[in-house]
Each structure stands twice: as C-alpha cells, then as structure tokens.
Coordinates of C-alpha atoms in Angstrom, one line a residue:
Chain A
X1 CA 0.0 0.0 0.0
X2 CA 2.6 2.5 0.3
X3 CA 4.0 2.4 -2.9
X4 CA 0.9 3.0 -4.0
X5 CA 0.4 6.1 -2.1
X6 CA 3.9 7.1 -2.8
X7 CA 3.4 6.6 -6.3
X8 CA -0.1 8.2 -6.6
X9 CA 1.6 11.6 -4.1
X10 CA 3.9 12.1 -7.4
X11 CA 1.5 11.6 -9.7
X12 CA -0.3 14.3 -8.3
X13 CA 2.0 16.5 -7.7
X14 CA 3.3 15.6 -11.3
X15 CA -0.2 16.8 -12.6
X16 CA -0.7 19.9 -10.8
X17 CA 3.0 21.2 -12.1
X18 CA 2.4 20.3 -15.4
X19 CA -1.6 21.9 -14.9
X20 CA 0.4 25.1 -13.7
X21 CA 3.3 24.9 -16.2
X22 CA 0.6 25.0 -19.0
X23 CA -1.6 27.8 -17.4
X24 CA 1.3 29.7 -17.3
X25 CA 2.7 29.3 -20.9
X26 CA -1.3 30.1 -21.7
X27 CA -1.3 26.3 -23.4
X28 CA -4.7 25.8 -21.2
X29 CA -6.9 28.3 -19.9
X30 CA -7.8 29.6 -16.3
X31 CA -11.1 28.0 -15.9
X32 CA -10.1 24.9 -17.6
X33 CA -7.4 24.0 -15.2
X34 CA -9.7 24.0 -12.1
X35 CA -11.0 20.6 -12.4
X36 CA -7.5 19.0 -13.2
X37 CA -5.8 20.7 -10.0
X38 CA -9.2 20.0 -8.0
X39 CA -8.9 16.4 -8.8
X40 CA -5.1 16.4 -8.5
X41 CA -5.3 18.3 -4.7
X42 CA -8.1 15.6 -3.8
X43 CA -5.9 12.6 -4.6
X44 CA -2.6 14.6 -3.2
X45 CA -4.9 14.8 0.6
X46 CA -5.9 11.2 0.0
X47 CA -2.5 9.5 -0.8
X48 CA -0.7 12.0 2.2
X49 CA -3.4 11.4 4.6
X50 CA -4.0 7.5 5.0
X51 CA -6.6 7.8 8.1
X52 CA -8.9 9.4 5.9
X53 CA -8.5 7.0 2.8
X54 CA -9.5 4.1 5.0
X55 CA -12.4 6.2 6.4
X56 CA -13.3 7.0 2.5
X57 CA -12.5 2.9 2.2
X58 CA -15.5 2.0 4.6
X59 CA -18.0 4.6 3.8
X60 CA -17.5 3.4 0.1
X61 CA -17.7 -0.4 1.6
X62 CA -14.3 -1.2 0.1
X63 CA -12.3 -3.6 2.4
X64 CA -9.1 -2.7 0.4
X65 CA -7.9 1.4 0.6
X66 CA -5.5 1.1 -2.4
X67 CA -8.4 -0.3 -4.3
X68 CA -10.8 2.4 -2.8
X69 CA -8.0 4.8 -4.0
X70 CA -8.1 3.1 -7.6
X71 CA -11.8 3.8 -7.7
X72 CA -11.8 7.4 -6.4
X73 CA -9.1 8.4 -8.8
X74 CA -11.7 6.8 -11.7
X75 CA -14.7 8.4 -10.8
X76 CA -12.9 11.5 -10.4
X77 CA -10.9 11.6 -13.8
X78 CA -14.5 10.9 -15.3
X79 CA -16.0 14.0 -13.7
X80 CA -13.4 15.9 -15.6
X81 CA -13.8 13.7 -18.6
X82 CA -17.7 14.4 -18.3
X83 CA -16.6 18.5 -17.6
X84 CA -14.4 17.9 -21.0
X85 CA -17.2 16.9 -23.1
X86 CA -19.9 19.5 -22.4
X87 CA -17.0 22.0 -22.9
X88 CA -16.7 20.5 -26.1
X89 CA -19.6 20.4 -27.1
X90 CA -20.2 24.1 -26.3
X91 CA -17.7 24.7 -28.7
X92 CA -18.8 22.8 -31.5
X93 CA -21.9 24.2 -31.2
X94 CA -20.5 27.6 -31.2
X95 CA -18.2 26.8 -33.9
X96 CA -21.1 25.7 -36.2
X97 CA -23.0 28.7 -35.6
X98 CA -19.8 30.8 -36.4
X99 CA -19.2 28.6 -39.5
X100 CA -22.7 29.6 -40.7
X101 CA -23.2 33.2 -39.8
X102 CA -19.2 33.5 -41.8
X103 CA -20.7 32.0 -44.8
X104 CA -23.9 34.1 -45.2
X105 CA -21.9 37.5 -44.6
X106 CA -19.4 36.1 -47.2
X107 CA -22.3 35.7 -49.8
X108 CA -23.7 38.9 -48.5
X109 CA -20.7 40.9 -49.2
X110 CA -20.1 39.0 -52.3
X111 CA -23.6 39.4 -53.4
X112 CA -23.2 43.6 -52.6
X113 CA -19.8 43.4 -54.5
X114 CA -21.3 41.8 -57.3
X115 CA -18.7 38.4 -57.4
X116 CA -21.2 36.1 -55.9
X117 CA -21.5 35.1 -60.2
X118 CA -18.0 35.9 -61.2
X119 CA -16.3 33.2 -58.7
X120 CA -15.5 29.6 -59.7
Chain B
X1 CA -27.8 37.6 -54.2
X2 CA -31.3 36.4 -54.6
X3 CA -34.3 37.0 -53.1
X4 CA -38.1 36.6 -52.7
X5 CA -39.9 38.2 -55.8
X6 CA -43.2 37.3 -54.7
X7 CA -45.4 36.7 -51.8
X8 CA -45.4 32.9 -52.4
X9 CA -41.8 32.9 -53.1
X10 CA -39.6 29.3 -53.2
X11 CA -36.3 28.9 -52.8
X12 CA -34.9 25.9 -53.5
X13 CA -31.9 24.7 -51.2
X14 CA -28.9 22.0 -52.3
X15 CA -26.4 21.0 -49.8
X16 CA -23.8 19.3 -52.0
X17 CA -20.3 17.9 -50.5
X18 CA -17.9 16.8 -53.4
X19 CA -20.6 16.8 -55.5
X20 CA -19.1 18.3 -58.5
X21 CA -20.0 15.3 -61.2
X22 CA -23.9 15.3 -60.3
X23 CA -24.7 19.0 -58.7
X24 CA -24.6 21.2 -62.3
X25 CA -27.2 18.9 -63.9
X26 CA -28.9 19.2 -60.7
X27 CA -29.6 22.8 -60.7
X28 CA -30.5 23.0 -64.2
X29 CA -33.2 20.5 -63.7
X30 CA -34.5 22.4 -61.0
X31 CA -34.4 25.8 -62.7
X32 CA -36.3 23.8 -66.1
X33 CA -38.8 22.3 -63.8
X34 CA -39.3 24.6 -61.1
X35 CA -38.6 28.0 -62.8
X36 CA -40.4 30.1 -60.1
X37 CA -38.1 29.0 -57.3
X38 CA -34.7 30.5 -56.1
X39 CA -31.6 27.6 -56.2
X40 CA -29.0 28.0 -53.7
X41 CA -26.5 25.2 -53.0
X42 CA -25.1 25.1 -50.0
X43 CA -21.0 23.5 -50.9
X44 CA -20.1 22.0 -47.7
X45 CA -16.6 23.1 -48.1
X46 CA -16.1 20.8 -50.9
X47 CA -12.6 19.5 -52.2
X48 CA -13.4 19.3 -55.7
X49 CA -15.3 22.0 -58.1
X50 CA -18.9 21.7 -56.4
X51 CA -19.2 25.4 -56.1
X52 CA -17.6 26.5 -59.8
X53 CA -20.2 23.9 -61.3
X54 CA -22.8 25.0 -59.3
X55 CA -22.6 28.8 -60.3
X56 CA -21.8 27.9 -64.1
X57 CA -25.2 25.9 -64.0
X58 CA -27.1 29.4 -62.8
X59 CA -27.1 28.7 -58.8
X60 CA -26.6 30.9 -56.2
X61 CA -24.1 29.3 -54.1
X62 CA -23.2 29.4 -50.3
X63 CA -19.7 27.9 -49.2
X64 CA -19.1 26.9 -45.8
X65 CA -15.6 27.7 -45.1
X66 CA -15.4 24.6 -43.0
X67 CA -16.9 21.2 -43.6
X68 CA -20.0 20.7 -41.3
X69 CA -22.0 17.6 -42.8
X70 CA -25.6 17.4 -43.6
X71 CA -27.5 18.8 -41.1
X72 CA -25.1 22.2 -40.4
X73 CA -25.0 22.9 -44.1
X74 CA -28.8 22.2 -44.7
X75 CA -29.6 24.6 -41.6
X76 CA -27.3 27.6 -42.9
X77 CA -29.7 27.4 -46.0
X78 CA -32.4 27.5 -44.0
X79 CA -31.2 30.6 -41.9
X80 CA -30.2 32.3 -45.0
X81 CA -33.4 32.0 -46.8
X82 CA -35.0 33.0 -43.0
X83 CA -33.1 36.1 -43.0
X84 CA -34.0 37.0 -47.3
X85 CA -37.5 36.5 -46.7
X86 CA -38.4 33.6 -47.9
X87 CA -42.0 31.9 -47.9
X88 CA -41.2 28.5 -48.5
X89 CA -38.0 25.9 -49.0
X90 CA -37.6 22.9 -50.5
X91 CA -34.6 20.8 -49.8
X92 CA -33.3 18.6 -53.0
X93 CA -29.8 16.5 -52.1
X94 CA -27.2 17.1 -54.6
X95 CA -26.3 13.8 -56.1
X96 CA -29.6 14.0 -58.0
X97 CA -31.9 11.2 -56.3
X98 CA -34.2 13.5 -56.0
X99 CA -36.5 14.3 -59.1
X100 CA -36.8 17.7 -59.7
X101 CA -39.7 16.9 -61.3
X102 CA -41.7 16.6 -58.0
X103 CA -40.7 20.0 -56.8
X104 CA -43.6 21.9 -57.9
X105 CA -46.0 18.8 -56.9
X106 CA -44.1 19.7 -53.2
X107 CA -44.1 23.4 -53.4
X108 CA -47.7 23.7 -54.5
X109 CA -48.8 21.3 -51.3
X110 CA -47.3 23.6 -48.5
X111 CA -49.1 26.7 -50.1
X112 CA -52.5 24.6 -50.3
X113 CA -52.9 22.3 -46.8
X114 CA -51.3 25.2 -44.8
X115 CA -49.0 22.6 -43.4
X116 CA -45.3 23.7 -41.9
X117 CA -44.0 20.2 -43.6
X118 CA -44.3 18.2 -46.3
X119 CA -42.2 14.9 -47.3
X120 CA -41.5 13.9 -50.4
X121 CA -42.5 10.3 -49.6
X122 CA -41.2 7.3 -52.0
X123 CA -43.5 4.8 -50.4
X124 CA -46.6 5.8 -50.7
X125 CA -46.6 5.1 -54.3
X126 CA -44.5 1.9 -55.5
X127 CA -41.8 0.2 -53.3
X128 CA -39.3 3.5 -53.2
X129 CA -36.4 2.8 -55.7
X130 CA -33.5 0.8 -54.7
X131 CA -33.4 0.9 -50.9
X132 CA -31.1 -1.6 -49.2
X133 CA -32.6 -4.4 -47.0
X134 CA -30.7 -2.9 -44.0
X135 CA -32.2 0.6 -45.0
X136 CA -35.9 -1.2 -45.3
X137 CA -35.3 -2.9 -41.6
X138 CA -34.0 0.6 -40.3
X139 CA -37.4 2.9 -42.2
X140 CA -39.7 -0.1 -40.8
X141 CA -38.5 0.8 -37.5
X142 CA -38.6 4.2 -36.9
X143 CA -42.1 3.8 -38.4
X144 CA -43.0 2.1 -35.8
X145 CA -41.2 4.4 -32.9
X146 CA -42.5 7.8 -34.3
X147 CA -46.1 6.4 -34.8
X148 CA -47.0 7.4 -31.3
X149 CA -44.6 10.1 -30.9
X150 CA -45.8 11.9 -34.0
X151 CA -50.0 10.7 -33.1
X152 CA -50.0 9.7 -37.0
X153 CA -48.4 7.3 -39.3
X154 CA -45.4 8.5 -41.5
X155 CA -44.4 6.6 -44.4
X156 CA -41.2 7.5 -45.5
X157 CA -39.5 9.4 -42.3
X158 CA -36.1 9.4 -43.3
X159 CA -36.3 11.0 -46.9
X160 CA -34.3 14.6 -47.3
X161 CA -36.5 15.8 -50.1
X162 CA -38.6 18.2 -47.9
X163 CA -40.2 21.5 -48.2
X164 CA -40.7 23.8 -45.3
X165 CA -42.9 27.1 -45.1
X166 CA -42.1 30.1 -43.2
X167 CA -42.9 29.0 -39.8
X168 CA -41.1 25.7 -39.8
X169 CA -38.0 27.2 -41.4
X170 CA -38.2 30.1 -38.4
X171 CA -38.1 27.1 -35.8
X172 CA -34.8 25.0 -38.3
X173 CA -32.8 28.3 -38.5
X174 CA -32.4 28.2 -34.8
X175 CA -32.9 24.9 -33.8
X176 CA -32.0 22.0 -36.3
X177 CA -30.4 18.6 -35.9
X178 CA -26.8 18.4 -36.9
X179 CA -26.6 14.7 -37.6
X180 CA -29.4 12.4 -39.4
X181 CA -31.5 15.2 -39.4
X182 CA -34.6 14.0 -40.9
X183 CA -36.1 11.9 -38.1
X184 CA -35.2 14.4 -35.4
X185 CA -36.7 17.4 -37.3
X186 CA -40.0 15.7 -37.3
X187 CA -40.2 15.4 -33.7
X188 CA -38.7 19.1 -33.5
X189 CA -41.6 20.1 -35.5
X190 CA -44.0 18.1 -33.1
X191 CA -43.1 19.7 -30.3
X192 CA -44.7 22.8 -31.6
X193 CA -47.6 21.1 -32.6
X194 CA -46.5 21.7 -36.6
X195 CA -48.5 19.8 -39.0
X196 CA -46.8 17.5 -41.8
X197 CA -48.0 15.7 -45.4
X198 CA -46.6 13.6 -47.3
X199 CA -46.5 13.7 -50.9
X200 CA -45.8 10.6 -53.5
X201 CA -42.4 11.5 -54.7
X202 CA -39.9 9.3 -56.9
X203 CA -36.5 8.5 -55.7
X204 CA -33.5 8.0 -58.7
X205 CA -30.0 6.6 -58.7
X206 CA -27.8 8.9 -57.8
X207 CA -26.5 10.9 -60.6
X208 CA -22.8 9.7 -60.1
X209 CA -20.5 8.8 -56.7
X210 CA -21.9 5.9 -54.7
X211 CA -23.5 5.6 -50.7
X212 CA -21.6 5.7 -48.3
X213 CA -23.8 4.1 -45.9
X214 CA -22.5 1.1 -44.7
X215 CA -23.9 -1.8 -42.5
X216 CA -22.2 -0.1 -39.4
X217 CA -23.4 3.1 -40.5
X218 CA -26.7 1.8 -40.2
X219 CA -26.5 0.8 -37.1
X220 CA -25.0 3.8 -35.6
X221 CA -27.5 5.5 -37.5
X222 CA -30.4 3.9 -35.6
X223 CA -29.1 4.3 -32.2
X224 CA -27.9 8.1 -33.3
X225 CA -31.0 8.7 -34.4
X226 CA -32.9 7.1 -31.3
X227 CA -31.3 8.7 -29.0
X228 CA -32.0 12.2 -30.6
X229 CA -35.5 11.2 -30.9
X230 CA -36.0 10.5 -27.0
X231 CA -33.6 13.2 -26.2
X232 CA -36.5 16.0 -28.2
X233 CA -39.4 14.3 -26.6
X234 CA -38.0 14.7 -23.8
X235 CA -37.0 17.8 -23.9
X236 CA -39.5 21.1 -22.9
X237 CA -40.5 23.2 -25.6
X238 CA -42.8 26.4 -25.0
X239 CA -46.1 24.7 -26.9
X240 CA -47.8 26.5 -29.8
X241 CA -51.3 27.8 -28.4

C-alpha cells in the first residue's frame, strides 16, 4: 500500500505542475485548469493522509484502501472527462453557428460586391 | 444575391459535398422544372469544383468555409433563406436522387394544406427505388417508434426531399439537428404542434458517386437517431397555443 500512495503523491504532484506549467505558458486556460488541479489536490490529501482513505474505504464499503484509492481516482478523472465533453460540445456548437453566420456574410458581401456570379 | 420576388416565393436549397459530377445537372433541372423558385446550393466546403459547377449551371451558391455535414449545411440554408424573406424551401440532395420533377407537386402542397411540412415520400406510391434491406429494416422501425410520438403514421421518415414554409424554417434556423436530421426534425416540429404531409415522390440513382452508408453506419444510425429522438421528446419546448 505504500507504494501506492507514494506513487499516486507524485502523480499528483506531477499533474498539478504540469496543470500550472501550462496555465502559465497560456497552453490551457484559467477556468479549464480547475477541475484538473481539484482532482489532482483531492488525490494529493488522499495519498498523504492514510486515516482518511480508510475512512473514504469503509463509507464506500471497500475492504481494500488502495483499491478504494483506484476507484476514487476513476470516478474523479471521469468528472473531468464528463466536464471535457460538455465544454466540447459548447464549442462545437459555437463553432457551427460561427461557420454559418461567416458563410452568409461572405455571400452577402459577395452578393453587394457583385462576385457572388463571377467566382469559380 | 437572390431574393423573394413574390409573396409565395420558393427557394430551392442544395447542400452538396464533393458533388461536382452530379450538382450542375442538378440545378439545371431544378431551374427547367421549377422555374419560379430561387436555387441556392449550400457546398459543404467541398474539395473538388462543387461550387464553380454550381454557379456555371445558374445557382446561387453558399460555401461553408469549413466542412460541417448534412445537417449544419442544410440549416445555414435555411437561416439564409429565414433572413431574405423567404415563404417556402424545399430541400433537394445534390447527387440528384431527388426528381426535380416533384418540386412543384411539393411546393404547390405547402401553399394549399397550410401545413409547416411536407415529405417527399417514395412509399406511398411503389416500393421507393433501390433501398437496401438494411435501410428497409431501419425505415420499418422508426415507423413504428415515431407512430406514437408523432399521433400519425409517416411513411417515408427518413427522406431529405422536404419542403418547409415560413414557420417551420423560423423554428430550423435556430434549432435543427446536426446529424441524421430528418427523423429528429420531425419530432422538432411536433413539439410545436406543426403539421406534416406527405407527398408521392420518386426517388432516382444517384446521378454519379456511390453511398456511403454502410452496414455499421446503419446501425449507428439507428441508435444516433434514437437517442436524438427521446432526447426532443424529452426535452421542454414552450407549446404553440
């Protein structure tokens, strides 16, 4: 079990440098590194603080804490996963709508121009 | 640019992807059989010549500057024609399946039931062209789930060729399915308590290219489209009173 932990502490602390790293040199946003470093800081507290992993263990009704650990570290990389996708598909949506409105000012102006014929 | 000369006026709307072998013989079809209507084809940021043949052939022609499939390229025709003016729109693919010839029988049905919908339906005459077995099994299907979602039978609830008046196409230029859209719209549409018809239409070969439907298709089709279908019923619209 405490390799586990030991391992898991670095991996967290591995992802909330690199989550701070990238914020920094602007490759992700502000609001978008939240739920990495929330999830990263939860599993940090759990790997560093045993007492409470085995109380996490028994409310979840998992005999085993590194396997209560295991599960907690899935269910939270899927909340971001989840967080992920409905920021995703905000965009797309936004991008469509962007895609559109482009086009119909394009043949708008090309229209006013008088090229809308004249292309091709 | 074009726009409506008349109180009654039709546009016609193309979405064509790589369509450049079939979409010029399209429009002039549509412009010898329906010379009252408007054509704009809507080239879904095609990598061939869709656009140049499409303009030499006397359409009007929108280009998405990125490629957005079906349903994103059929709904910037309908917000375009929303924002001109435009009474009524009839959808025709591009690869020619659909007969021109049926336009005006389409267009002259929306002006005379007053309904926000009609289908261009292949089965209500005949057996509907060359549809594949899987296709058949997939039609039969959602025949049987829309029947009491939609309170009515419909015959032929995936076909594209589909006119629109003014009321439907406000409701498609802001809210339109992306993916399949066919099915979806028709449970769109019943959420406001819109009225369909559908109207015996014949279906061709395609003009060239071939499907690209596959078995798998087909099946992500149907659970694609069934979960869109549950996700609109489900979903709370502000009803028509």
């Amino acid at each position: 079990m405490r390799e586990l932990l030991d391992f898991t502490t670095g991996m967290s602390l591995a992802v909330i440098l690199l989550v701070l790293v990238s914020v920094r040199r602007r490759h992700i946003r502000v609001e978008y590194s939240v739920s990495w470093l929330g999830a990263a800081l939860a599993l940090l507290a759990l790997s560093r603080w045993p007492v409470a992993l085995e109380k996490l263990a028994g409310w979840l009704g998992i005999g085993n804490p590194p396997l209560a650990l295991v599960f907690i570290v899935g269910c939270l990389f899927l909340v971001v996963l989840f967080r992920l996708s409905v920021i995703i598909s905000d965009l797309k949506d936004a991008n469509i709508a962007l895609t559109q409105r482009l086009a119909i000012l394009e043949y708008r102006l090309e229209s006013a121009h008088g090229t809308q014929g004249a292309q091709g | 640019m074009i726009r409506p000369a008349h109180p009654d006026s039709l546009l016609v709307i193309v979405p064509a992807f790589n369509e450049e072998a079939a979409v010029g013989r399209v429009v002039r079809e549509i412009r010898e059989k329906a010379p009252e209507a408007d054509v704009l084809v809507i080239d879904d940021c095609s990598l061939d010549q869709t656009a140049a043949v499409a303009r030499q052939a006397g359409a009007e022609v929108l280009s998405l500057p990125y490629h957005l499939g079906l349903g994103g390229a059929v709904q910037a025709g309908y917000k375009l024609a929303y924002e001109l003016g435009y009474q009524y729109v009839i959808r025709s693919d591009g690869d020619g399946q659909h007969d021109p010839q049926d336009i005006p029988k389409i267009y002259e049905a929306l002006k005379r039931s007053g309904c926000q919908m009609v289908i261009g339906s292949r089965f209500l005459e005949g057996e509907g062209g060359q549809t594949t077995l899987v296709r058949s099994l997939g039609i039969g299907f959602f025949r049987l789930v829309l029947r009491p979602i939609l309170g009515r039978p419909v015959r032929d609830p995936t076909s594209g060729f589909v006119g629109v008046n003014r009321e439907a196409l406000q409701v498609f230029s802001k809210s339109f399915p992306l993916e399949y859209p066919e099915i979806e719209a028709l449970v769109v549409l019943q959420r406001r308590r819109f009225r369909f018809l559908e109207v015996p239409c014949r279906m061709r070969p395609r003009l060239a290219g071939r499907s690209t439907i596959t078995v798998l298709k087909s099946f992500y089709y149907i659970i694609h489209v069934l979960l869109g279908v549950f996700v609109n019923v489900l979903k709370y619209e502000r009803r028509r009173r």
